[in-house]
Short mmCIF file of C-alpha atoms in Angstrom, two decimals:
data_model
loop_
_atom_site.label_atom_id
_atom_site.label_comp_id
_atom_site.label_asym_id
_atom_site.label_seq_id
_atom_site.Cartn_x
_atom_site.Cartn_y
_atom_site.Cartn_z
CA LEU A 16 93.31 -59.79 -23.80
CA VAL A 17 92.48 -56.18 -24.62
CA ALA A 18 92.98 -54.17 -27.77
CA ALA A 19 92.77 -50.67 -29.16
CA CYS A 20 91.48 -50.62 -32.73
CA ALA A 21 91.14 -47.85 -35.28
CA VAL A 22 89.41 -47.17 -38.57
CA ASP A 23 91.32 -46.10 -41.66
CA ALA A 24 90.13 -43.87 -44.52
CA HIS A 25 88.48 -46.88 -46.20
CA SER A 26 86.58 -47.77 -43.00
CA PHE A 27 88.74 -50.85 -42.47
CA VAL A 28 89.40 -51.87 -38.89
CA PHE A 29 92.97 -52.42 -37.76
CA PRO A 30 94.46 -53.12 -34.34
CA VAL A 31 96.70 -50.37 -32.98
CA ALA A 32 97.73 -52.06 -29.75
CA TYR A 33 96.91 -55.07 -27.65
CA GLY A 34 97.78 -56.23 -24.19
CA VAL A 35 97.19 -58.90 -21.61
CA LEU A 36 95.69 -57.71 -18.35
CA GLU A 37 95.57 -59.60 -15.07
CA THR A 38 92.08 -58.26 -14.51
CA GLU A 39 89.85 -55.46 -15.74
CA SER A 40 90.71 -52.84 -13.15
CA GLU A 41 91.60 -49.17 -13.14
CA GLU A 42 95.25 -50.09 -12.54
CA SER A 43 95.39 -52.54 -15.45
CA TRP A 44 93.58 -50.20 -17.83
CA THR A 45 95.86 -47.33 -16.80
CA TRP A 46 98.91 -49.47 -17.64
CA PHE A 47 97.46 -50.39 -21.05
CA LEU A 48 96.42 -46.82 -21.87
CA HIS A 49 99.80 -45.38 -20.80
CA ASN A 50 101.48 -47.76 -23.25
CA LEU A 51 98.96 -46.84 -25.93
CA ARG A 52 99.67 -43.15 -25.33
CA ARG A 53 103.41 -43.80 -25.69
CA ALA A 54 102.66 -45.33 -29.11
CA ILE A 55 100.15 -42.81 -30.48
CA ALA A 56 100.60 -39.71 -28.27
CA HIS A 57 97.46 -37.56 -27.85
CA PRO A 58 96.65 -36.36 -31.39
CA ASN A 59 94.06 -33.69 -32.11
CA GLY A 60 90.72 -35.31 -32.84
CA LEU A 61 91.45 -38.49 -30.90
CA VAL A 62 88.27 -40.31 -29.96
CA ILE A 63 88.17 -43.20 -27.51
CA HIS A 64 85.06 -45.32 -27.80
CA THR A 65 84.43 -47.77 -24.97
CA ASP A 66 81.86 -49.98 -23.39
CA ALA A 67 81.44 -50.37 -19.66
CA CYS A 68 84.54 -52.12 -18.35
CA GLN A 69 85.57 -52.01 -14.71
CA GLY A 70 87.97 -49.08 -14.21
CA LEU A 71 88.20 -48.10 -17.89
CA GLU A 72 86.31 -44.81 -17.72
CA VAL A 73 88.52 -43.41 -14.94
CA ALA A 74 91.69 -44.66 -16.66
CA VAL A 75 90.73 -42.97 -19.97
CA ASP A 76 90.08 -39.68 -18.19
CA ASN A 77 93.42 -39.90 -16.33
CA VAL A 78 95.64 -40.95 -19.23
CA PHE A 79 93.93 -38.99 -22.04
CA PRO A 80 92.52 -35.88 -20.33
CA GLY A 81 90.16 -33.92 -22.53
CA VAL A 82 89.79 -36.71 -25.11
CA LYS A 83 86.42 -37.16 -26.80
CA HIS A 84 85.18 -40.20 -24.91
CA ARG A 85 82.28 -41.99 -26.57
CA GLU A 86 80.08 -44.65 -25.05
CA CYS A 87 78.80 -47.64 -27.00
CA MET A 88 75.15 -47.01 -27.83
CA ARG A 89 74.40 -50.71 -28.15
CA HIS A 90 75.45 -51.28 -24.54
CA LEU A 91 73.74 -48.09 -23.38
CA ALA A 92 70.48 -49.14 -25.07
CA ALA A 93 70.63 -52.66 -23.62
CA ASN A 94 71.08 -51.26 -20.10
CA PHE A 95 68.47 -48.54 -20.66
CA MET A 96 65.83 -50.98 -21.92
CA LYS A 97 66.24 -53.13 -18.80
CA LYS A 98 65.17 -50.14 -16.74
CA PHE A 99 62.68 -48.35 -19.02
CA LYS A 100 60.13 -50.23 -21.09
CA GLY A 101 57.58 -48.93 -23.56
CA LYS A 102 57.00 -47.61 -27.04
CA VAL A 103 58.15 -44.06 -26.23
CA TYR A 104 61.59 -45.43 -25.33
CA THR A 105 61.97 -47.80 -28.28
CA ASP A 106 60.76 -45.07 -30.66
CA ASN A 107 63.13 -42.35 -29.41
CA LEU A 108 66.34 -43.68 -27.87
CA TRP A 109 68.08 -44.91 -31.04
CA PRO A 110 66.85 -41.97 -33.17
CA ALA A 111 68.24 -39.58 -30.52
CA SER A 112 71.59 -41.30 -30.95
CA LEU A 113 71.68 -41.65 -34.73
CA THR A 114 70.58 -38.20 -35.91
CA CYS A 115 73.20 -35.59 -36.77
CA SER A 116 70.64 -32.85 -36.21
CA VAL A 117 70.75 -31.19 -32.79
CA LYS A 118 67.10 -30.17 -33.26
CA LYS A 119 65.99 -33.76 -33.92
CA HIS A 120 68.19 -35.07 -31.12
CA ASN A 121 66.59 -32.63 -28.67
CA TYR A 122 63.11 -33.58 -29.91
CA HIS A 123 63.76 -37.25 -29.13
CA LEU A 124 65.28 -36.37 -25.75
CA ARG A 125 62.17 -34.34 -24.87
CA GLN A 126 60.05 -37.41 -25.63
CA LEU A 127 62.28 -39.54 -23.40
CA TYR A 128 62.44 -36.92 -20.65
CA MET A 129 58.67 -36.92 -20.21
CA ASN A 130 59.68 -39.41 -17.56
CA PRO A 131 62.00 -37.33 -15.30
CA LYS A 132 63.75 -40.52 -14.16
CA VAL A 133 65.14 -40.97 -17.69
CA LYS A 134 67.10 -37.72 -17.59
CA GLU A 135 68.48 -38.52 -14.15
CA TYR A 136 69.43 -42.04 -15.27
CA LEU A 137 71.21 -40.89 -18.45
CA GLU A 138 73.09 -38.08 -16.69
CA THR A 139 74.13 -40.37 -13.83
CA HIS A 140 74.99 -43.57 -15.69
CA HIS A 141 75.71 -42.51 -19.29
CA SER A 142 77.53 -39.18 -19.24
CA LYS A 143 79.90 -39.90 -22.13
CA LEU A 144 79.14 -39.02 -25.76
CA TRP A 145 76.55 -41.34 -27.32
CA ALA A 146 74.77 -39.18 -29.90
CA ARG A 147 76.07 -38.15 -33.34
CA SER A 148 74.71 -34.64 -32.92
CA GLN A 149 77.18 -34.19 -30.05
CA PHE A 150 80.24 -35.51 -31.91
CA SER A 151 83.01 -33.15 -32.94
CA GLU A 152 83.52 -32.64 -36.66
CA VAL A 153 87.27 -33.11 -36.18
CA SER A 154 86.83 -36.88 -36.05
CA LYS A 155 85.45 -38.30 -39.27
CA VAL A 156 84.17 -41.51 -37.65
CA ASP A 157 80.51 -41.24 -36.73
CA TYR A 158 80.03 -44.67 -35.15
CA VAL A 159 77.67 -44.73 -32.17
CA HIS A 160 78.52 -48.33 -31.31
CA ASN A 161 81.69 -50.13 -30.36
CA ASN A 162 81.57 -52.73 -33.13
CA LEU A 163 85.28 -52.17 -33.79
CA ALA A 164 86.10 -53.98 -30.56
CA GLU A 165 83.35 -56.54 -31.16
CA SER A 166 84.70 -57.31 -34.65
CA PHE A 167 88.26 -57.61 -33.40
CA ASN A 168 87.19 -59.80 -30.48
CA SER A 169 85.21 -62.15 -32.74
CA THR A 170 88.24 -62.50 -35.01
CA ILE A 171 90.55 -63.50 -32.16
CA ARG A 172 88.00 -65.39 -30.05
CA LYS A 173 89.45 -68.81 -30.93
CA LEU A 174 92.94 -67.62 -30.04
CA LYS A 175 91.78 -66.32 -26.69
#
């Protein structure tokens, strides 16, 4: 069971669409996203915020070309911390994501990039938007995590 959720002007979460997929694959996600696009079109300022699901990234790019595609920072950080351990990482990764200041974001990135493998890892495995300082001002939602989906999933968990 998959869902697309949105946030209203009062920051309340509401489901926009849901579907039942045979499996998490590019084909299944493409089907779901095509139906979502039929329902909502491709409005200016549309942001799609995902976590790492098999085939989802490619499907988003194919069905909603040019959309602002954000990556869940909570999932990014969990994966990052499995690979990179130490105070410099814990002190700079989340602040790089949460600041709205490009200057502060770049400062934290410089601290992280003292290890050249960090830059390569982030560019290779986490190329979607994950930092507020990189978000467009057109969208008024500044979430860096995908708690919308997590909240919806916890609400329907018993039904699933």
